[in-house]
């Protein structure tokens, strides 16, 4: 039964999904502000800081497709709730970790919970809301969930400067304690009735996660070890396993990543844009929090507060952005948004020693926030509108996997590309120099994403008539019959 925006049932569904996904989004950004204090407390080098971020991203990106498939088969609410509980348990382990090794392992466990709850949150909206309200609901979800990601640096800074960095993780436990009972009481269950049979692609999940892990390891260790046999061998093995994953998915009858879903040109195009956009976001937010503290001399709280304008903009404008994207189609938002974000990142080049917040930092984060508002909600809505509603969990999982994998590789590769040494974050001069080399790289990736969107994304949006959506490539021709009303038999 579909729920409508503005009703009590609709508000409960939105509250639950925002709490769950916001918890994961909050955690993915709140940690960045805590990295200098974690490094000092645990006597860690740059590689440990990268792994603190990437251990979470690795399991999240590697298993998020499996999480979406599990929800489609066994029930999206059930898998979502299980993921929230798992995530809270992993967060608790992070908060009590005695050393860097345990923290990294706990972050990996946390990512497994994120892989279960993240696709489920969006799939619950797509499956639960009336089609006329889905774009608006996704816009509200994107805006409030984006607030969780954007407020993370501020909240993390307050916690780091106050009770300590461990509370960055412990905060998730009470949030989960609210989310779980609300979900069980107020959110309707849904599943894809067509996928109750068949076997899970466990081999594909293992190959994909292993390929990401090996490539990530090679990129993180390269600055310290150079082109050593271990680094080169690990990178080569990761590439081989990645090729094996693609080959396996094309041969299996019931793959984790069904190739036929890419028959939608719109779905393929938007995922290419996602790769570019979230690679730049991942690299930027990892380095910007360090730049503000190590080079500009901000406290953890000051560094977090510096990014608050993006929070306000996402909160105020994301729902309207989703509606606009539905009305005018996704091409313009997905072209203009990355260009605005690129301009914001280039403006961050003005942030150095003794930087003025009003003159140097504020213009950069305002422009970046406007870019995020412009593209995030239309991108999400277009991904879901590009496939049959029954495959919402799978589509959400693929897009989330693309976003997380892009961020994972960026955090691993950007310090290498910028020439950052293992101890760079301990020196303001060295880190500032590498930051100035890294920001143009992030901006360039965003420009590539804008070009891809302009060339490949069709004008038709989520609100197109079914006939138009087929011709625009939003819905694959094979799914046309599912969207067309039944025809009367000819006499």
XYZ file of C-alpha atoms in Angstrom, residues 53-54 57-58 60-62 64 212 215-216 219 270-286 379 397-415 441-442 445-446:
53
model
C 38.399 6.033 6.501
C 38.805 3.314 3.885
C 34.334 2.417 2.758
C 35.805 -0.872 1.565
C 30.471 -0.736 2.417
C 31.317 -0.522 -1.284
C 32.116 -4.223 -1.622
C 26.320 -2.843 -0.686
C 38.778 -3.244 -4.167
C 43.863 -1.973 -5.241
C 43.238 0.201 -2.172
C 47.481 2.887 -3.521
C 24.024 8.609 -14.186
C 26.308 6.024 -12.601
C 29.223 7.346 -14.652
C 28.456 10.822 -13.320
C 28.246 9.360 -9.808
C 31.756 7.916 -10.109
C 33.207 11.302 -11.003
C 31.246 13.341 -8.469
C 31.813 11.129 -5.450
C 35.469 10.549 -6.220
C 35.939 14.316 -5.981
C 33.782 14.572 -2.837
C 35.669 11.740 -1.136
C 39.058 13.296 -1.797
C 37.932 16.806 -0.910
C 36.300 16.094 2.452
C 39.183 13.843 3.512
C 20.929 12.338 -9.344
C 22.825 -0.646 -4.239
C 24.648 -0.220 -7.552
C 24.601 3.557 -7.341
C 25.731 3.544 -3.725
C 28.472 1.046 -4.565
C 29.669 3.330 -7.358
C 29.686 6.325 -5.000
C 31.481 4.529 -2.172
C 34.012 2.823 -4.439
C 34.795 6.162 -6.063
C 35.358 7.792 -2.671
C 37.410 4.821 -1.498
C 39.778 4.980 -4.469
C 40.033 8.782 -4.210
C 41.060 8.712 -0.542
C 43.632 6.038 -1.356
C 44.949 7.604 -4.574
C 44.818 11.363 -4.028
C 47.676 11.554 -1.473
C 42.697 17.218 -9.460
C 39.344 17.019 -7.626
C 37.281 15.088 -12.046
C 34.105 17.097 -11.442
